[in-house]
């Protein structure tokens, strides 16, 4: 397997002196293509910070994130935008769909940014929404969908641009347990069928059971790793 | 998609969008009306100053206006009038002999400006023939003792129609005071204090004879077919009519104080415009910022999924542009309707004098292309300018902070 993302000595500190908070401290992590990895830890352990740094949403205080061997810290703002657009798919805890766009338009937007032609966009949107079980609901706006359906649209939006890796921050936290498990089943299926790389954060034991790799974080430090092959 | 998003974002909070648009619309409407009123007032002032008596342009001996010396006359009047009568530029022209003099009645006396005029030509240039309120206008074939005075002068002299008035002027040949008896044949009312109180009109030949200036005159007033041309100091006609001895000038040169006043009225439009624009801009900035603060997380999402900051900046500008265009359409409709309505009613200044010019006419706001094209372009440009700050703010949002704990 090839390495998709690698972090080397990745740290994120807030404040200084006596008020210095090490949200993340020298994390070395390698994500291989096709992995289904869970970042596990209690609240405040640094899960979200780690995902933000991997996704280029924040700058590390120290260390580096490498994409295909290239450090992204050297990227300009525009390059970082392009990096997120072309290589990273995000799934947010609170769905975070654009409320004025329909389910199809939410998925289509990122492909517009990529400059993909209209017919290809429409084909991919139709396929993805069907895969996540939302065929026939393409024109509905987020307010017309349930929480589970909105998160399915978020998964479709994250995957439709065909990124190298999908980062999901507690994607099931706002869903009831059954809907959350259904969503996770769907993500597992997409991982196994399409080989899509998933990294998600969670502290839900039921969800951890589905992950093939678990990375335990505590106080910003990788405490241990666990693989279930 | 940017336009699509911008339009839907504006529709998201319709009340706020409407109120923000109204700030722009009403500012534009107020500006259209203000410009219309000021344009109309400026035109009225010019018309009052020129068409009431003075004429669009005048010809004088070169040093006359500076010295007001009655010996500074010019001749070849008949030839000049022929030339003017045939000119394609000139609507009408009239010769005048002018002198400072004294009028005396049995009750009082008063210093006045004596004006010798050609009645038929004068009637085509000034409004004198139309403002006679008692008695008759001067008749070139009538008595040589005809005298037209203003209603205020008549009051001051306690004179009535038919009363005898002695008029004294300075004869330029024998350097003596020339006194002759006239009878009040008419009383006029320009509703302009300067004329109503200080002017006395007699027949031109009589004035020339009393002043001892032969066939010469002091002033030749003319109206142009296109009045606005009088504002051009380099009008070819003025050069044609001028020579070493005499000079032809339009009203801005003849009445610099009025020209200055009009410049000030134009500045006042600019000042009103700036005030309205600043208020509108603050409203736009406020509206957009409220909208941006409500959508910070959304911008975080857009940035997170790969939207470039430039695109986000463009999205806010697109919202401002759509808001501005919509508001301008409403503002133009409101502005035109209000201006037309006020024009129908009219604004009556009751003869109030501004810069020595009486606003005798009811002022009716005017609509012109500048209000319908230039003002909206300015409003749109300034609306976009007001959007730059919120747009830049949105484009600087840090996605990690915007998304907070939801990634």
XYZ file of C-alpha atoms in Angstrom:
636
model
C 0.000 0.000 0.000
C 1.152 3.562 -0.703
C 1.242 6.322 1.866
C -1.402 8.970 1.328
C -0.670 11.285 4.251
C 2.191 11.296 6.688
C 2.659 13.544 9.685
C 6.115 14.071 11.125
C 6.499 15.578 14.596
C 3.177 17.355 14.116
C 2.418 19.826 16.921
C -0.134 22.529 17.511
C 0.319 24.838 20.452
C -1.939 27.624 21.643
C -0.867 30.508 23.870
C 2.641 30.907 25.256
C 4.619 30.762 28.472
C 2.533 29.683 31.430
C -0.603 29.592 29.315
C 0.884 27.340 26.644
C -1.503 24.567 25.652
C -0.190 21.688 23.585
C -3.272 20.582 21.668
C -1.100 18.229 19.663
C 2.443 17.254 20.492
C 4.871 15.637 18.062
C 2.473 13.257 16.376
C 3.956 10.887 13.802
C 1.302 9.175 11.763
C 1.233 7.475 8.404
C -2.036 6.874 6.595
C -1.913 4.259 3.868
C -4.218 4.168 0.872
C -7.437 2.256 1.497
C -7.192 2.384 5.270
C -10.231 2.796 7.505
C -8.709 4.523 10.493
C -10.315 5.813 13.648
C -8.669 8.493 15.741
C -9.881 7.708 19.219
C -9.718 9.660 22.423
C -11.675 11.678 24.938
C -12.783 15.244 24.360
C -9.811 17.598 24.259
C -7.381 14.843 23.288
C -6.529 16.575 19.994
C -8.586 14.517 17.534
C -10.134 17.511 15.757
C -6.851 19.426 15.783
C -5.093 16.479 14.153
C -7.737 16.230 11.428
C -7.620 19.995 10.849
C -3.860 19.904 10.389
C -3.978 16.859 8.106
C -6.670 18.591 6.062
C -4.689 21.828 5.717
C -7.299 23.854 7.601
C -4.776 25.013 10.161
C -1.038 25.489 10.310
C 1.086 23.360 12.645
C 3.239 25.011 15.280
C 5.901 22.435 14.553
C 6.272 19.409 12.351
C 4.971 18.695 8.925
C 2.198 17.100 6.943
C 3.313 15.348 3.784
C 1.040 14.613 0.858
C 2.584 12.037 -1.464
C 5.965 12.937 -0.002
C 5.522 16.695 -0.426
C 5.262 18.968 2.667
C 2.099 21.066 2.533
C 3.484 23.730 4.881
C 5.246 25.271 1.916
C 1.943 25.696 0.085
C 0.566 29.151 -0.545
C -3.051 29.926 0.444
C -4.160 29.181 -3.074
C -2.212 25.919 -3.216
C -3.735 24.900 0.103
C -7.213 25.572 -1.285
C -6.399 23.451 -4.310
C -4.923 20.780 -2.058
C -8.133 20.562 -0.055
C -10.233 20.646 -3.192
C -8.379 17.882 -5.025
C -7.018 15.625 -2.286
C -9.191 15.906 0.812
C -12.845 15.151 1.415
C -14.371 16.510 4.601
C -17.300 15.176 6.573
C -18.307 17.419 9.435
C -19.976 16.534 12.692
C -22.782 19.042 12.092
C -23.214 18.036 8.410
C -22.367 21.607 7.326
C -24.127 21.517 4.008
C -24.719 24.818 2.251
C -28.343 25.544 3.206
C -29.278 27.415 0.028
C -28.118 24.594 -2.251
C -29.970 21.353 -2.956
C -28.461 17.959 -2.176
C -27.285 17.635 -5.786
C -25.906 21.183 -5.861
C -24.026 20.643 -2.605
C -22.303 17.686 -4.253
C -21.825 19.487 -7.556
C -20.240 22.608 -6.065
C -16.835 21.082 -5.364
C -16.674 19.652 -8.891
C -17.398 23.116 -10.243
C -14.350 24.289 -8.328
C -12.410 21.448 -9.958
C -13.539 22.564 -13.398
C -15.296 19.308 -14.241
C -17.706 19.482 -17.177
C -21.455 19.625 -16.559
C -22.377 16.193 -17.924
C -19.632 14.493 -15.907
C -20.718 16.405 -12.797
C -24.301 15.341 -13.217
C -23.318 11.730 -13.812
C -21.153 11.622 -10.701
C -23.756 13.367 -8.529
C -26.474 10.933 -9.633
C -24.194 7.950 -8.960
C -23.032 9.172 -5.562
C -26.478 10.120 -4.294
C -27.735 6.707 -5.402
C -24.850 5.016 -3.586
C -25.677 6.830 -0.365
C -29.342 5.979 -0.761
C -30.648 9.406 -1.670
C -31.827 8.821 -5.236
C -34.972 10.875 -5.787
C -33.995 13.449 -3.178
C -31.520 15.321 -5.339
C -33.505 18.556 -5.363
C -34.180 18.726 -1.666
C -32.447 21.376 0.364
C -30.752 20.420 3.662
C -33.689 21.759 5.676
C -35.913 19.254 3.874
C -33.731 16.282 4.826
C -33.328 14.422 8.123
C -30.032 14.540 10.003
C -29.041 11.119 8.700
C -29.901 12.077 5.157
C -27.927 15.318 5.468
C -24.901 13.382 6.661
C -25.289 11.020 3.705
C -25.223 14.047 1.416
C -22.089 15.178 3.260
C -20.511 11.766 2.585
C -21.514 12.004 -1.070
C -20.068 15.537 -1.265
C -16.823 14.346 0.287
C -16.497 11.434 -2.133
C -17.782 12.915 -5.366
C -14.602 14.890 -6.002
C -12.648 11.616 -5.786
C -10.191 12.760 -3.116
C -7.209 10.756 -1.862
C -8.533 10.682 1.658
C -11.744 11.480 3.532
C -11.454 13.111 6.934
C -14.524 12.799 9.141
C -14.749 14.460 12.540
C -17.179 12.497 14.691
C -19.523 12.015 11.723
C -22.105 10.140 13.750
C -22.097 12.357 16.838
C -25.250 14.215 15.893
C -27.143 11.119 14.765
C -29.148 8.577 16.724
C -27.327 5.277 17.235
C -29.134 3.341 14.497
C -28.694 6.107 11.892
C -25.086 6.449 12.977
C -24.444 2.738 12.493
C -26.155 2.794 9.101
C -23.937 5.679 8.039
C -20.859 3.860 9.282
C -21.894 0.717 7.403
C -22.179 2.806 4.298
C -18.707 4.295 4.819
C -17.264 0.817 5.406
C -18.908 -0.393 2.210
C -17.494 2.544 0.217
C -14.081 1.840 1.715
C -14.181 -1.820 0.899
C -15.767 -1.520 -2.521
C -13.989 1.603 -3.836
C -10.845 1.511 -1.735
C -11.512 5.011 -0.441
C -9.254 6.005 2.467
C -11.147 7.112 5.581
C -9.810 8.744 8.719
C -12.435 9.600 11.282
C -12.457 10.671 14.860
C -14.801 9.177 17.438
C -15.162 8.255 21.056
C -18.113 5.913 20.473
C -17.051 2.278 21.288
C -19.599 0.838 18.839
C -18.099 2.795 16.001
C -14.551 1.922 17.043
C -15.435 -1.739 16.533
C -15.820 -1.161 12.778
C -12.420 0.485 12.319
C -9.529 -1.637 11.040
C -6.983 0.688 12.598
C -7.339 2.612 15.835
C -5.046 5.460 16.840
C -5.478 6.399 20.488
C -4.792 10.039 21.354
C -4.515 11.464 24.854
C -3.464 15.008 25.715
C -2.258 15.572 22.171
C 0.016 12.570 22.119
C -0.429 9.220 20.339
C -0.843 6.845 23.237
C -1.004 3.614 21.202
C -2.164 2.107 17.951
C -4.193 -0.973 17.250
C -4.733 -2.816 13.961
C -7.510 -5.314 13.249
C -6.695 -7.038 9.986
C -22.733 28.856 -9.257
C -21.408 32.067 -7.680
C -24.386 34.063 -8.999
C -26.706 31.231 -8.077
C -25.363 31.211 -4.544
C -25.362 35.004 -4.294
C -28.992 35.245 -5.358
C -30.108 32.541 -2.961
C -28.095 34.058 -0.128
C -29.872 37.358 -0.686
C -33.210 35.575 -0.646
C -32.268 33.842 2.582
C -33.180 36.797 4.799
C -35.612 38.699 2.650
C -36.453 41.348 5.234
C -32.833 42.320 5.776
C -32.133 42.278 2.049
C -35.191 44.461 1.451
C -34.210 46.955 4.154
C -30.616 47.147 2.927
C -31.842 47.588 -0.642
C -34.222 50.312 0.529
C -31.322 52.284 2.003
C -29.681 52.279 -1.417
C -32.949 52.825 -3.287
C -34.106 55.754 -1.193
C -30.649 57.339 -1.335
C -30.722 57.137 -5.111
C -34.307 58.388 -5.238
C -33.413 61.315 -2.972
C -30.409 62.055 -5.132
C -32.465 61.983 -8.336
C -34.968 64.396 -6.789
C -32.260 66.660 -5.327
C -30.428 66.793 -8.627
C -33.717 67.471 -10.400
C -34.596 70.344 -8.033
C -31.118 71.850 -8.164
C -30.988 71.572 -11.974
C -34.385 73.210 -12.227
C -33.394 75.919 -9.762
C -30.169 76.584 -11.641
C -32.079 76.792 -14.923
C -34.648 79.090 -13.346
C -31.913 81.302 -11.961
C -30.194 81.496 -15.327
C -33.475 82.066 -17.108
C -34.476 84.741 -14.598
C -31.117 86.410 -14.952
C -31.033 86.236 -18.731
C -34.496 85.992 -20.211
C -36.118 88.316 -17.665
C -34.087 91.296 -18.822
C -30.376 90.803 -19.331
C -30.307 88.445 -22.334
C -28.181 85.341 -22.854
C -25.273 87.487 -23.984
C -24.394 91.151 -24.331
C -22.082 93.330 -26.370
C -20.405 96.340 -24.762
C -17.585 98.725 -25.451
C -14.584 96.849 -24.023
C -14.112 99.090 -20.959
C -17.742 99.875 -20.247
C -18.552 97.197 -17.675
C -15.390 97.814 -15.666
C -15.827 101.613 -15.575
C -19.582 102.033 -16.104
C -18.552 105.234 -17.868
C -21.378 106.470 -20.068
C -18.898 107.812 -22.626
C -17.833 104.210 -23.431
C -20.245 103.566 -26.275
C -19.982 101.693 -29.543
C -21.481 102.336 -32.969
C -22.297 100.586 -36.269
C -25.425 99.461 -34.469
C -27.605 99.041 -37.554
C -25.013 96.863 -39.280
C -24.526 94.832 -36.130
C -28.269 94.278 -35.734
C -28.495 93.189 -39.374
C -25.685 90.705 -38.780
C -27.387 89.369 -35.670
C -30.792 89.157 -37.336
C -29.266 86.913 -39.988
C -27.204 84.796 -37.638
C -28.308 81.185 -37.238
C -27.259 81.330 -33.574
C -29.282 84.387 -32.560
C -32.952 84.397 -31.711
C -33.319 88.122 -31.053
C -31.203 91.195 -30.285
C -31.930 94.641 -28.888
C -29.905 97.858 -28.463
C -29.839 99.818 -25.225
C -28.519 103.175 -24.108
C -27.768 103.189 -20.381
C -27.158 105.990 -17.949
C -27.232 106.747 -14.279
C -29.801 109.428 -13.713
C -32.237 111.011 -11.338
C -36.015 110.883 -11.445
C -37.977 113.512 -9.627
C -41.671 113.640 -8.917
C -43.582 116.290 -7.067
C -43.146 114.228 -3.923
C -39.663 112.759 -4.100
C -36.629 112.021 -6.197
C -34.427 109.032 -6.618
C -31.289 107.874 -8.410
C -32.075 105.331 -11.111
C -30.661 103.472 -14.063
C -32.114 105.050 -17.185
C -32.501 102.631 -20.063
C -33.219 103.714 -23.576
C -34.738 100.852 -25.512
C -36.182 99.903 -28.891
C -39.666 98.699 -27.777
C -40.279 96.098 -30.493
C -36.799 94.562 -30.297
C -36.788 94.711 -26.478
C -40.045 92.769 -26.362
C -38.349 89.874 -28.175
C -35.363 89.767 -25.824
C -36.663 90.620 -22.345
C -39.941 90.166 -20.505
C -40.476 93.939 -20.101
C -43.465 94.046 -22.417
C -45.104 91.202 -20.486
C -44.670 92.624 -16.996
C -46.410 95.956 -17.491
C -49.139 95.900 -14.837
C -50.560 99.383 -15.341
C -50.693 101.607 -18.390
C -48.991 100.692 -21.640
C -45.691 99.347 -22.886
C -43.510 101.833 -24.764
C -44.584 102.632 -28.330
C -41.842 103.638 -30.769
C -44.358 105.703 -32.752
C -45.890 107.308 -29.685
C -45.014 110.288 -27.568
C -41.343 111.002 -26.870
C -42.170 111.555 -23.198
C -43.249 107.985 -22.484
C -41.709 106.613 -19.299
C -41.938 103.112 -17.825
C -41.099 102.725 -14.158
C -41.287 99.868 -11.680
C -44.084 99.563 -9.146
C -41.728 100.066 -6.226
C -40.186 103.159 -7.795
C -43.685 104.479 -8.426
C -44.456 103.987 -4.744
C -41.242 105.707 -3.683
C -41.960 108.648 -5.989
C -45.627 108.560 -5.070
C -46.259 108.668 -8.796
C -49.183 107.303 -10.763
C -49.961 106.824 -14.405
C -49.874 110.155 -16.281
C -47.910 111.925 -13.545
C -45.105 114.174 -14.676
C -41.583 113.046 -13.869
C -38.383 114.972 -14.485
C -35.526 112.799 -15.628
C -31.953 114.072 -15.395
C -28.903 112.505 -17.010
C -25.372 113.583 -17.827
C -24.917 114.795 -21.404
C -21.651 113.465 -22.801
C -21.135 116.305 -25.314
C -21.614 119.472 -23.337
C -20.863 117.851 -19.981
C -24.042 119.292 -18.500
C -26.993 117.819 -16.711
C -29.731 117.178 -19.235
C -33.217 117.418 -17.747
C -36.417 116.571 -19.563
C -40.006 116.090 -18.593
C -41.667 112.688 -18.985
C -45.070 111.281 -18.125
C -45.538 107.905 -16.480
C -47.029 105.856 -19.304
C -46.685 102.459 -17.702
C -45.747 100.658 -14.521
C -44.046 97.283 -14.624
C -43.521 94.566 -12.067
C -40.596 92.183 -12.714
C -40.718 90.970 -9.102
C -36.995 91.685 -9.042
C -36.121 94.419 -6.573
C -33.188 95.783 -8.575
C -35.381 96.453 -11.602
C -38.636 97.324 -9.850
C -36.984 99.956 -7.659
C -34.143 101.334 -9.739
C -34.989 101.181 -13.444
C -36.689 103.676 -15.736
C -37.267 102.865 -19.408
C -37.578 105.479 -22.154
C -37.362 105.330 -25.939
C -33.863 104.749 -27.319
C -33.663 107.851 -29.587
C -34.706 110.076 -26.681
C -32.079 108.534 -24.419
C -29.377 108.897 -27.093
C -30.346 112.523 -27.584
C -30.327 113.297 -23.846
C -26.983 111.560 -23.384
C -25.551 113.189 -26.499
C -24.212 109.889 -27.876
C -25.691 110.168 -31.349
C -26.540 106.734 -32.833
C -24.246 104.947 -30.465
C -25.327 102.623 -27.679
C -23.911 101.134 -24.489
C -25.303 97.648 -24.670
C -26.649 95.205 -27.183
C -28.458 92.303 -25.528
C -29.175 89.120 -27.424
C -30.835 85.777 -26.854
C -29.456 82.662 -28.476
C -31.598 80.032 -30.136
C -29.912 77.514 -27.819
C -29.626 79.305 -24.490
C -27.127 76.858 -23.021
C -24.540 77.926 -25.618
C -24.193 81.244 -23.818
C -22.222 79.377 -21.167
C -19.429 78.693 -23.665
C -16.895 81.488 -23.356
C -15.237 80.348 -26.598
C -18.429 80.335 -28.657
C -17.399 81.351 -32.217
C -20.268 83.858 -32.350
C -18.730 85.867 -29.519
C -15.455 86.067 -31.417
C -17.293 87.171 -34.573
C -19.111 89.943 -32.705
C -16.062 91.184 -30.838
C -13.437 93.541 -32.226
C -10.850 95.947 -30.906
C -13.562 98.276 -29.651
C -16.302 95.993 -28.383
C -16.647 92.644 -26.743
C -19.420 90.028 -26.764
C -19.788 87.861 -23.665
C -22.206 85.266 -22.338
C -23.942 85.510 -18.982
C -21.295 83.595 -16.992
C -18.786 86.322 -17.827
C -21.317 89.094 -17.351
C -22.615 87.727 -14.055
C -19.710 85.906 -12.416
C -21.491 85.983 -9.056
C -24.372 83.990 -10.555
C -21.961 81.585 -12.227
C -20.236 81.117 -8.873
C -23.579 80.525 -7.218
C -24.446 77.870 -9.793
C -21.103 76.191 -9.260
C -21.959 76.098 -5.577
C -25.338 74.530 -6.273
C -23.569 71.831 -8.281
C -21.232 71.251 -5.360
C -24.272 71.036 -3.108
C -25.517 68.121 -5.226
C -22.156 66.473 -4.723
C -22.282 67.150 -0.972
C -25.817 65.771 -0.683
C -24.690 62.815 -2.793
C -21.681 62.136 -0.585
C -23.809 62.278 2.582
C -26.416 59.940 1.095
C -23.742 57.612 -0.259
C -21.973 57.440 3.097
C -25.239 56.607 4.857
C -26.125 54.055 2.195
C -22.631 52.573 2.311
C -22.819 52.187 6.087
C -26.181 50.471 5.669
C -24.778 48.130 3.038
C -21.697 47.355 5.126
C -23.882 46.719 8.171
C -26.287 44.490 6.231
C -23.526 42.474 4.629
C -21.615 42.089 7.878
C -24.713 40.812 9.645
C -25.149 38.362 6.806
C -21.481 37.353 6.937
C -21.437 36.834 10.699
C -24.441 34.561 10.387
C -22.636 32.495 7.764
C -19.120 32.311 9.181
C -19.320 28.531 9.544
C -20.628 28.309 5.996
C -17.643 30.227 4.684
C -15.491 27.883 6.745
C -17.090 24.941 4.947
C -16.645 26.556 1.530
C -12.984 27.233 2.281
C -12.526 23.745 3.730
C -13.785 22.021 0.609
C -11.401 23.981 -1.565
C -13.028 27.300 -2.421
C -10.321 29.836 -3.044
C -10.462 33.043 -0.999
C -10.739 35.004 -4.225
C -13.947 33.100 -5.077
C -15.370 33.839 -1.627
C -14.457 37.499 -2.081
C -16.227 37.408 -5.447
C -19.299 35.805 -3.882
C -19.761 38.730 -1.465
C -19.185 41.209 -4.276
C -21.726 39.327 -6.403
C -24.239 39.606 -3.556
C -23.490 43.335 -3.346
C -23.804 43.718 -7.110
C -27.163 41.942 -7.245
C -28.362 43.896 -4.220
C -27.155 47.138 -5.792
C -28.702 46.462 -9.211
C -32.046 45.522 -7.668
C -31.966 48.533 -5.345
C -31.030 50.856 -8.181
C -33.968 49.706 -10.308
C -36.319 50.357 -7.372
C -34.547 53.635 -6.578
C -34.854 54.850 -10.154
C -38.542 54.032 -10.317
C -39.187 55.760 -6.964
C -36.926 58.683 -7.859
C -38.582 59.248 -11.241
C -42.079 58.955 -9.802
C -41.356 61.378 -6.951
C -39.597 63.810 -9.281
C -42.489 63.725 -11.746
C -44.965 64.197 -8.896
C -43.050 67.149 -7.411
C -42.669 68.596 -10.913
C -46.427 68.494 -11.346
C -47.007 70.222 -8.012
C -44.046 72.592 -8.375
C -41.998 74.387 -5.744
C -42.872 78.068 -5.383
C -40.101 80.202 -3.891
C -42.373 83.248 -4.065
C -39.894 85.463 -5.876
C -37.113 84.812 -3.360
C -33.832 86.301 -4.547
C -30.746 84.103 -4.748
C -27.465 85.791 -5.711
C -29.462 88.833 -6.782
C -31.687 86.768 -9.038
C -35.377 86.486 -8.275
C -36.818 82.972 -8.466
C -40.058 84.127 -10.016
C -41.018 80.874 -11.633
C -42.453 77.832 -9.910
C -39.567 75.381 -9.887
C -40.341 72.020 -11.400
C -37.666 69.329 -10.859
C -36.167 68.098 -14.088
C -35.286 64.592 -15.185
C -32.267 64.099 -17.392
C -30.083 61.293 -18.670
C -27.403 62.008 -16.098
C -29.819 61.160 -13.290
C -30.861 57.952 -14.993
C -27.404 56.805 -16.070
C -24.571 58.577 -14.258
C -26.117 58.597 -10.759
C -27.024 54.869 -10.844
C -23.516 54.031 -12.074
C -22.060 56.001 -9.174
C -24.442 54.358 -6.712
C -23.553 50.913 -8.043
C -19.827 51.640 -7.969
C -20.038 52.944 -4.407
C -22.209 50.007 -3.333
C -19.501 47.681 -4.628
C -16.914 49.820 -2.874
C -18.882 49.413 0.359
C -18.883 45.639 -0.238
C -15.098 45.461 -0.446
C -14.605 45.596 3.312
C -17.097 42.825 4.191
C -15.861 40.795 1.206
C -12.260 41.097 2.340
C -13.346 40.162 5.863
C -15.127 37.040 4.598
C -12.157 36.060 2.443
C -9.821 36.284 5.465
C -11.855 33.873 7.566
C -9.702 31.056 8.952
C -11.584 27.828 8.191
C -10.400 26.013 11.313
C -11.734 28.796 13.537
C -14.928 29.181 11.505
C -15.680 25.491 11.788
C -14.700 25.500 15.440
C -15.327 22.100 16.940
C -17.263 20.705 14.029
C -13.974 20.510 12.028
